[in-house]
PDB file of C-alpha atoms and ligand atoms in Angstrom:
ATOM      1  CA  MET A   1     -13.508 148.605 180.579  1.00  0.00           C
ATOM      2  CA  SER A   2     -15.863 146.454 183.012  1.00  0.00           C
ATOM      3  CA  LEU A   3     -19.057 144.999 181.761  1.00  0.00           C
ATOM      4  CA  LEU A   4     -21.565 143.137 183.544  1.00  0.00           C
ATOM      5  CA  PRO A   5     -24.186 140.490 181.944  1.00  0.00           C
ATOM      6  CA  ASP A   6     -27.524 141.374 181.740  1.00  0.00           C
ATOM      7  CA  LEU A   7     -29.292 140.692 185.444  1.00  0.00           C
ATOM      8  CA  ASN A   8     -33.055 140.450 185.312  1.00  0.00           C
ATOM      9  CA  ALA A   9     -33.863 140.973 188.907  1.00  0.00           C
ATOM     10  CA  ASN A  10     -37.623 140.256 188.652  1.00  0.00           C
ATOM     11  CA  GLU A  11     -40.565 140.188 186.155  1.00  0.00           C
ATOM     12  CA  ASP A  12     -41.240 144.164 186.729  1.00  0.00           C
ATOM     13  CA  GLU A  13     -37.694 145.179 186.381  1.00  0.00           C
ATOM     14  CA  THR A  14     -37.280 143.023 183.212  1.00  0.00           C
ATOM     15  CA  SER A  15     -38.346 146.000 181.002  1.00  0.00           C
ATOM     16  CA  TYR A  16     -36.296 148.486 182.765  1.00  0.00           C
ATOM     17  CA  TYR A  17     -33.116 146.464 182.170  1.00  0.00           C
ATOM     18  CA  ALA A  18     -34.030 144.919 178.846  1.00  0.00           C
ATOM     19  CA  ASP A  19     -31.598 145.776 176.211  1.00  0.00           C
ATOM     20  CA  LYS A  20     -29.302 147.543 178.699  1.00  0.00           C
ATOM     21  CA  THR A  21     -25.720 146.845 179.890  1.00  0.00           C
ATOM     22  CA  TRP A  22     -24.005 147.740 183.037  1.00  0.00           C
ATOM     23  CA  VAL A  23     -20.765 149.669 182.261  1.00  0.00           C
ATOM     24  CA  GLN A  24     -18.373 151.123 185.129  1.00  0.00           C
ATOM     25  CA  CYS A  25     -16.805 154.454 184.903  1.00  0.00           C
ATOM     26  CA  GLU A  26     -12.921 154.303 185.212  1.00  0.00           C
ATOM     27  CA  SER A  27     -12.406 157.586 186.778  1.00  0.00           C
ATOM     28  CA  PRO A  28     -10.711 156.613 189.882  1.00  0.00           C
ATOM     29  CA  ARG A  29     -12.707 159.294 191.796  1.00  0.00           C
ATOM     30  CA  CYS A  30     -16.141 157.961 190.426  1.00  0.00           C
ATOM     31  CA  LEU A  31     -16.055 153.921 189.657  1.00  0.00           C
ATOM     32  CA  LYS A  32     -19.732 154.271 189.489  1.00  0.00           C
ATOM     33  CA  TRP A  33     -21.982 151.942 187.412  1.00  0.00           C
ATOM     34  CA  ARG A  34     -24.078 153.170 184.719  1.00  0.00           C
ATOM     35  CA  LEU A  35     -26.705 151.352 182.884  1.00  0.00           C
ATOM     36  CA  VAL A  36     -26.522 151.875 179.201  1.00  0.00           C
ATOM     37  CA  PRO A  37     -28.726 151.211 176.451  1.00  0.00           C
ATOM     38  CA  LYS A  38     -27.279 148.547 174.194  1.00  0.00           C
ATOM     39  CA  GLY A  39     -29.001 149.945 171.071  1.00  0.00           C
ATOM     40  CA  ASP A  40     -27.585 153.130 171.207  1.00  0.00           C
ATOM     41  CA  GLU A  41     -25.020 153.989 168.647  1.00  0.00           C
ATOM     42  CA  ALA A  42     -22.209 155.140 171.380  1.00  0.00           C
ATOM     43  CA  VAL A  43     -22.742 151.785 173.179  1.00  0.00           C
ATOM     44  CA  ALA A  44     -22.456 149.915 169.697  1.00  0.00           C
ATOM     45  CA  GLU A  45     -18.769 150.988 169.733  1.00  0.00           C
ATOM     46  CA  LEU A  46     -18.398 149.823 173.176  1.00  0.00           C
ATOM     47  CA  ASP A  47     -14.698 148.118 173.114  1.00  0.00           C
ATOM     48  CA  HIS A  48     -13.467 146.325 176.208  1.00  0.00           C
ATOM     49  CA  ASP A  49     -10.154 147.552 175.940  1.00  0.00           C
ATOM     50  CA  LYS A  50     -11.027 151.098 176.080  1.00  0.00           C
ATOM     51  CA  SER A  51     -11.693 153.309 178.926  1.00  0.00           C
ATOM     52  CA  TRP A  52     -15.196 154.494 179.627  1.00  0.00           C
ATOM     53  CA  ARG A  53     -16.327 157.360 181.522  1.00  0.00           C
ATOM     54  CA  CYS A  54     -19.471 158.611 182.636  1.00  0.00           C
ATOM     55  CA  HIS A  55     -19.478 161.797 180.344  1.00  0.00           C
ATOM     56  CA  MET A  56     -19.600 158.714 177.591  1.00  0.00           C
ATOM     57  CA  ASN A  57     -23.078 157.745 178.674  1.00  0.00           C
ATOM     58  CA  PRO A  58     -25.788 158.494 175.965  1.00  0.00           C
ATOM     59  CA  ASP A  59     -28.366 158.850 178.840  1.00  0.00           C
ATOM     60  CA  PRO A  60     -28.079 162.257 180.095  1.00  0.00           C
ATOM     61  CA  LEU A  61     -29.747 161.568 183.374  1.00  0.00           C
ATOM     62  CA  PHE A  62     -26.379 159.765 184.156  1.00  0.00           C
ATOM     63  CA  SER A  63     -23.932 161.119 182.316  1.00  0.00           C
ATOM     64  CA  HIS A  64     -21.505 162.986 184.762  1.00  0.00           C
ATOM     65  CA  CYS A  65     -19.358 161.768 187.527  1.00  0.00           C
ATOM     66  CA  ASN A  66     -21.086 163.974 190.112  1.00  0.00           C
ATOM     67  CA  ILE A  67     -24.624 162.292 189.262  1.00  0.00           C
ATOM     68  CA  PRO A  68     -25.185 159.538 191.972  1.00  0.00           C
ATOM     69  CA  GLN A  69     -25.572 156.038 190.858  1.00  0.00           C
ATOM     70  CA  GLY A  70     -28.797 154.407 190.102  1.00  0.00           C
ATOM     71  CA  PRO A  71     -30.198 151.671 191.396  1.00  0.00           C
ATOM     72  CA  PHE A  72     -27.423 148.936 191.270  1.00  0.00           C
ATOM     73  CA  PRO A  73     -28.232 144.916 191.364  1.00  0.00           C
ATOM     74  CA  ASN A  74     -27.299 143.884 195.273  1.00  0.00           C
ATOM     75  CA  ASN A  75     -24.983 140.978 196.024  1.00  0.00           C
ATOM     76  CA  SER A  76     -27.480 138.932 196.528  1.00  0.00           C
ATOM     77  CA  GLN A  77     -28.836 139.132 193.063  1.00  0.00           C
ATOM     78  CA  PHE A  78     -25.481 138.576 191.632  1.00  0.00           C
ATOM     79  CA  LYS A  79     -25.302 135.142 193.540  1.00  0.00           C
ATOM     80  CA  GLU A  80     -28.591 134.227 192.306  1.00  0.00           C
ATOM     81  CA  HIS A  81     -27.318 134.232 188.556  1.00  0.00           C
ATOM     82  CA  GLY A  82     -23.997 132.785 189.717  1.00  0.00           C
ATOM     83  CA  LEU A  83     -22.109 135.820 189.231  1.00  0.00           C
ATOM     84  CA  LYS A  84     -19.144 137.162 191.569  1.00  0.00           C
ATOM     85  CA  VAL A  85     -18.801 141.003 191.981  1.00  0.00           C
ATOM     86  CA  VAL A  86     -15.304 141.833 191.313  1.00  0.00           C
ATOM     87  CA  TYR A  87     -13.937 144.834 193.131  1.00  0.00           C
ATOM     88  CA  PHE A  88     -12.378 147.299 191.347  1.00  0.00           C
ATOM     89  CA  LEU A  89      -8.629 148.333 192.869  1.00  0.00           C
ATOM     90  CA  LEU A  90      -9.085 151.615 194.791  1.00  0.00           C
ATOM     91  CA  PRO A  91      -5.994 153.644 194.549  1.00  0.00           C
ATOM     92  CA  VAL A  92      -3.949 153.916 197.993  1.00  0.00           C
ATOM     93  CA  GLY A  93      -4.826 157.231 199.629  1.00  0.00           C
ATOM     94  CA  SER A  94      -8.724 156.902 198.363  1.00  0.00           C
ATOM     95  CA  LEU A  95     -11.400 158.742 200.582  1.00  0.00           C
ATOM     96  CA  VAL A  96     -13.849 156.042 201.322  1.00  0.00           C
ATOM     97  CA  LEU A  97     -16.709 155.089 203.579  1.00  0.00           C
ATOM     98  CA  VAL A  98     -16.241 151.972 205.575  1.00  0.00           C
ATOM     99  CA  LYS A  99     -18.740 149.657 207.163  1.00  0.00           C
ATOM    100  CA  GLY A 100     -17.264 148.185 210.221  1.00  0.00           C
ATOM    101  CA  CYS A 101     -18.818 145.555 212.721  1.00  0.00           C
ATOM    102  CA  ASN A 102     -21.287 147.237 214.778  1.00  0.00           C
ATOM    103  CA  TRP A 103     -20.507 150.624 213.544  1.00  0.00           C
ATOM    104  CA  PRO A 104     -22.084 152.918 210.969  1.00  0.00           C
ATOM    105  CA  TRP A 105     -20.567 153.716 207.586  1.00  0.00           C
ATOM    106  CA  TRP A 106     -17.646 155.743 208.588  1.00  0.00           C
ATOM    107  CA  PRO A 107     -15.307 157.861 206.685  1.00  0.00           C
ATOM    108  CA  ALA A 108     -11.701 156.743 206.214  1.00  0.00           C
ATOM    109  CA  ILE A 109      -8.562 156.814 204.339  1.00  0.00           C
ATOM    110  CA  LEU A 110      -7.185 153.711 202.619  1.00  0.00           C
ATOM    111  CA  SER A 111      -3.494 153.675 203.845  1.00  0.00           C
ATOM    112  CA  PRO A 112      -0.482 150.968 204.053  1.00  0.00           C
ATOM    113  CA  ASP A 113      -0.544 148.821 207.253  1.00  0.00           C
ATOM    114  CA  PRO A 114       2.415 150.098 209.081  1.00  0.00           C
ATOM    115  CA  ASN A 115       3.370 146.507 209.856  1.00  0.00           C
ATOM    116  CA  VAL A 116       3.396 144.994 206.652  1.00  0.00           C
ATOM    117  CA  GLU A 117       3.317 148.414 204.346  1.00  0.00           C
ATOM    118  CA  GLU A 118       0.508 147.025 202.208  1.00  0.00           C
ATOM    119  CA  TYR A 119      -3.154 148.385 201.829  1.00  0.00           C
ATOM    120  CA  VAL A 120      -4.879 145.744 199.855  1.00  0.00           C
ATOM    121  CA  ARG A 121      -5.136 141.740 200.176  1.00  0.00           C
ATOM    122  CA  LEU A 122      -5.987 139.981 197.488  1.00  0.00           C
ATOM    123  CA  ASP A 123      -7.849 136.489 197.470  1.00  0.00           C
ATOM    124  CA  SER A 124      -6.658 133.283 195.694  1.00  0.00           C
ATOM    125  CA  GLU A 125      -8.020 134.309 192.263  1.00  0.00           C
ATOM    126  CA  GLY A 126      -6.212 137.766 192.481  1.00  0.00           C
ATOM    127  CA  TYR A 127      -9.579 139.713 193.489  1.00  0.00           C
ATOM    128  CA  VAL A 128      -9.495 142.385 196.124  1.00  0.00           C
ATOM    129  CA  GLU A 129     -10.575 140.844 199.385  1.00  0.00           C
ATOM    130  CA  HIS A 130      -9.584 143.491 201.940  1.00  0.00           C
ATOM    131  CA  TYR A 131      -8.581 146.998 202.396  1.00  0.00           C
ATOM    132  CA  HIS A 132      -6.071 148.526 205.100  1.00  0.00           C
ATOM    133  CA  VAL A 133      -8.145 151.626 206.143  1.00  0.00           C
ATOM    134  CA  GLU A 134      -7.490 154.537 208.491  1.00  0.00           C
ATOM    135  CA  PHE A 135     -10.758 155.841 210.114  1.00  0.00           C
ATOM    136  CA  LEU A 136     -11.279 159.280 210.559  1.00  0.00           C
ATOM    137  CA  GLY A 137     -12.457 160.798 213.803  1.00  0.00           C
ATOM    138  CA  LYS A 138     -11.052 160.961 217.469  1.00  0.00           C
ATOM    139  CA  PRO A 139      -8.809 158.885 217.638  1.00  0.00           C
ATOM    140  CA  HIS A 140      -7.861 157.576 214.324  1.00  0.00           C
ATOM    141  CA  THR A 141      -8.219 153.586 214.156  1.00  0.00           C
ATOM    142  CA  ARG A 142      -6.874 151.270 211.701  1.00  0.00           C
ATOM    143  CA  TYR A 143      -8.566 147.775 210.248  1.00  0.00           C
ATOM    144  CA  TRP A 144      -8.545 145.334 207.483  1.00  0.00           C
ATOM    145  CA  ALA A 145     -11.977 146.013 205.874  1.00  0.00           C
ATOM    146  CA  ALA A 146     -13.863 143.487 203.400  1.00  0.00           C
ATOM    147  CA  ALA A 147     -13.853 145.191 200.101  1.00  0.00           C
ATOM    148  CA  LYS A 148     -17.447 144.724 199.828  1.00  0.00           C
ATOM    149  CA  HIS A 149     -17.943 146.875 203.031  1.00  0.00           C
ATOM    150  CA  VAL A 150     -15.643 149.764 201.302  1.00  0.00           C
ATOM    151  CA  GLU A 151     -16.718 152.403 198.776  1.00  0.00           C
ATOM    152  CA  LEU A 152     -15.377 155.515 197.279  1.00  0.00           C
ATOM    153  CA  TYR A 153     -16.666 158.591 199.482  1.00  0.00           C
ATOM    154  CA  HIS A 154     -19.099 161.105 197.583  1.00  0.00           C
ATOM    155  CA  THR A 155     -21.701 163.258 199.162  1.00  0.00           C
ATOM    156  CA  SER A 156     -24.544 161.113 198.141  1.00  0.00           C
ATOM    157  CA  SER A 157     -23.075 158.165 199.975  1.00  0.00           C
ATOM    158  CA  THR A 158     -24.784 156.411 202.749  1.00  0.00           C
ATOM    159  CA  LYS A 159     -24.471 158.666 205.735  1.00  0.00           C
ATOM    160  CA  PRO A 160     -24.688 157.156 209.394  1.00  0.00           C
ATOM    161  CA  LYS A 161     -27.595 158.046 211.259  1.00  0.00           C
ATOM    162  CA  TYR A 162     -25.944 161.115 212.920  1.00  0.00           C
ATOM    163  CA  ARG A 163     -29.037 161.619 215.323  1.00  0.00           C
ATOM    164  CA  ASN A 164     -28.717 158.321 216.664  1.00  0.00           C
ATOM    165  CA  MET A 165     -25.022 158.757 217.800  1.00  0.00           C
ATOM    166  CA  ARG A 166     -24.208 159.515 221.166  1.00  0.00           C
ATOM    167  CA  GLY A 167     -21.293 160.356 223.657  1.00  0.00           C
ATOM    168  CA  ALA A 168     -17.887 159.603 222.373  1.00  0.00           C
ATOM    169  CA  MET A 169     -19.140 158.215 219.157  1.00  0.00           C
ATOM    170  CA  ARG A 170     -20.867 161.283 217.992  1.00  0.00           C
ATOM    171  CA  LYS A 171     -17.903 163.649 218.960  1.00  0.00           C
ATOM    172  CA  SER A 172     -15.433 161.222 217.104  1.00  0.00           C
ATOM    173  CA  TYR A 173     -17.778 161.762 214.082  1.00  0.00           C
ATOM    174  CA  GLU A 174     -17.846 165.293 214.314  1.00  0.00           C
ATOM    175  CA  VAL A 175     -14.123 165.100 213.989  1.00  0.00           C
ATOM    176  CA  ALA A 176     -14.184 162.865 211.110  1.00  0.00           C
ATOM    177  CA  MET A 177     -16.563 164.920 209.418  1.00  0.00           C
ATOM    178  CA  GLU A 178     -14.229 168.271 209.863  1.00  0.00           C
ATOM    179  CA  GLU A 179     -11.453 166.056 208.334  1.00  0.00           C
ATOM    180  CA  VAL A 180     -13.355 164.689 205.673  1.00  0.00           C
ATOM    181  CA  ALA A 181     -13.906 168.471 204.556  1.00  0.00           C
ATOM    182  CA  LYS A 182     -10.174 169.220 204.456  1.00  0.00           C
ATOM    183  CA  VAL A 183      -8.871 165.979 202.969  1.00  0.00           C
ATOM    184  CA  ARG A 184     -11.471 165.776 200.305  1.00  0.00           C
ATOM    185  CA  GLU A 185      -9.877 168.190 197.947  1.00  0.00           C
ATOM    186  CA  MET A 186      -6.421 166.490 198.500  1.00  0.00           C
ATOM    187  CA  GLY A 187      -4.945 164.323 195.851  1.00  0.00           C
ATOM    188  CA  CYS A 188      -4.174 160.631 197.384  1.00  0.00           C
ATOM    189  CA  GLU A 189      -0.672 161.346 198.017  1.00  0.00           C
ATOM    190  CA  GLU A 190      -1.315 164.145 200.160  1.00  0.00           C
ATOM    191  CA  ARG A 191      -3.741 162.282 202.236  1.00  0.00           C
ATOM    192  CA  LEU A 192      -1.265 159.671 202.993  1.00  0.00           C
ATOM    193  CA  GLN A 193       1.106 162.422 204.251  1.00  0.00           C
ATOM    194  CA  ILE A 194      -1.574 163.233 207.130  1.00  0.00           C
ATOM    195  CA  SER A 195      -1.858 159.335 208.039  1.00  0.00           C
ATOM    196  CA  HIS A 196      -1.467 158.645 211.701  1.00  0.00           C
ATOM    197  CA  PHE A 197       0.147 155.433 211.168  1.00  0.00           C
ATOM    198  CA  GLN A 198       3.468 156.097 209.344  1.00  0.00           C
ATOM    199  CA  PRO A 199       5.533 153.178 208.725  1.00  0.00           C
ATOM    200  CA  GLN A 200       8.355 155.585 209.059  1.00  0.00           C
ATOM    201  CA  GLU A 201       7.036 156.477 212.510  1.00  0.00           C
ATOM    202  CA  LEU A 202       7.495 152.839 213.507  1.00  0.00           C
ATOM    203  CA  LEU A 203      11.032 152.956 212.221  1.00  0.00           C
ATOM    204  CA  PHE A 204      11.677 155.922 214.314  1.00  0.00           C
ATOM    205  CA  GLN A 205      10.295 154.145 217.325  1.00  0.00           C
ATOM    206  CA  ALA A 206      12.650 151.113 216.746  1.00  0.00           C
ATOM    207  CA  GLN A 207      15.484 153.752 216.319  1.00  0.00           C
ATOM    208  CA  ARG A 208      14.766 155.157 219.533  1.00  0.00           C
ATOM    209  CA  LEU A 209      14.606 152.045 221.185  1.00  0.00           C
ATOM    210  CA  MET A 210      17.985 150.829 219.917  1.00  0.00           C
ATOM    211  CA  HIS A 211      19.630 153.884 220.962  1.00  0.00           C
ATOM    212  CA  ALA A 212      18.202 153.115 224.612  1.00  0.00           C
ATOM    213  CA  ILE A 213      19.334 149.730 224.644  1.00  0.00           C
ATOM    214  CA  GLU A 214      22.710 150.999 223.616  1.00  0.00           C
ATOM    215  CA  ARG A 215      22.723 153.460 226.184  1.00  0.00           C
ATOM    216  CA  MET A 216      21.665 150.682 228.881  1.00  0.00           C
ATOM    217  CA  LEU A 217      24.598 148.239 227.456  1.00  0.00           C
ATOM    218  CA  ARG A 218      27.131 151.218 227.584  1.00  0.00           C
ATOM    219  CA  GLN A 219      25.945 152.040 231.374  1.00  0.00           C
ATOM    220  CA  CYS A 220      26.109 148.332 232.173  1.00  0.00           C
ATOM    221  CA  SER A 221      29.650 147.679 230.666  1.00  0.00           C
ATOM    222  CA  ASN A 222      30.660 151.134 232.410  1.00  0.00           C
ATOM    223  CA  GLN A 223      29.517 149.635 235.767  1.00  0.00           C
ATOM    224  CA  GLN A 224      31.213 146.469 235.476  1.00  0.00           C
ATOM    225  CA  ASP A 225      34.706 148.216 234.376  1.00  0.00           C
ATOM    226  CA  ASN A 226      34.296 150.332 237.567  1.00  0.00           C
ATOM    227  CA  GLN A 227      33.573 147.169 239.601  1.00  0.00           C
ATOM    228  CA  GLY A 228      36.380 145.669 237.720  1.00  0.00           C
ATOM    229  CA  LYS A 229      38.788 148.336 238.810  1.00  0.00           C
ATOM    230  CA  VAL A 230      37.520 148.253 242.493  1.00  0.00           C
ATOM    231  CA  GLU A 231      38.176 144.485 242.581  1.00  0.00           C
ATOM    232  CA  THR A 232      41.523 145.319 240.956  1.00  0.00           C
ATOM    233  CA  PHE A 233      42.420 147.807 243.410  1.00  0.00           C
ATOM    234  CA  ARG A 234      41.311 145.476 246.261  1.00  0.00           C
ATOM    235  CA  PHE A 235      43.723 142.749 244.949  1.00  0.00           C
TER     236      PHE A 235
HETATM  237 ZN1   ZN B   1     -17.920 158.654 186.257  1.00  0.00          ZN
END
């Protein structure tokens, strides 16, 4: 279970946050933070070693994983209080939204980088720093994104301003959303199988290259043999 210390952003919000604690849902498909009243019986039993999920929330307005997350303190508020946001490790194959530089929030799948076969980079303290993401759309592209720019995809997620998109970006976004409709119901494993950047594909490419080199070497040595025969014949 993940708990956050109390954060009182400003005077107005003090009463709202008073006697409440942020708790994170541990369902890998959810991971939303819920503000839970401390005085409640259910919360009095909060145990750091036990898992906690939205349905355990005594607040019925936020007691289901399908309910969007309420207002959550942003990064600057955390920094003000000398706290660091620790990003929970999202499972490989997760459908996520990613904010790349100069691009709107875009749907993507967490997939292993085919060159290193890893999908996550940790910082020196062991916290998630970057995820390898495969952007949906046309064409699929890949990128190492900062963890703070990656969030699990859910329908209430920040949507890019579609009407502001033009040309190739608009087309790619349409394709990406069609893909989202298909992959949303899939499990993580299944999503990885449709990844366009399969480590196996690189292996096949390497094997094909090796065969081509072997063929060339054989042709060269055959030519040399033939030349050798001609020369032998001459002598
Ligand atoms: Zn949940």
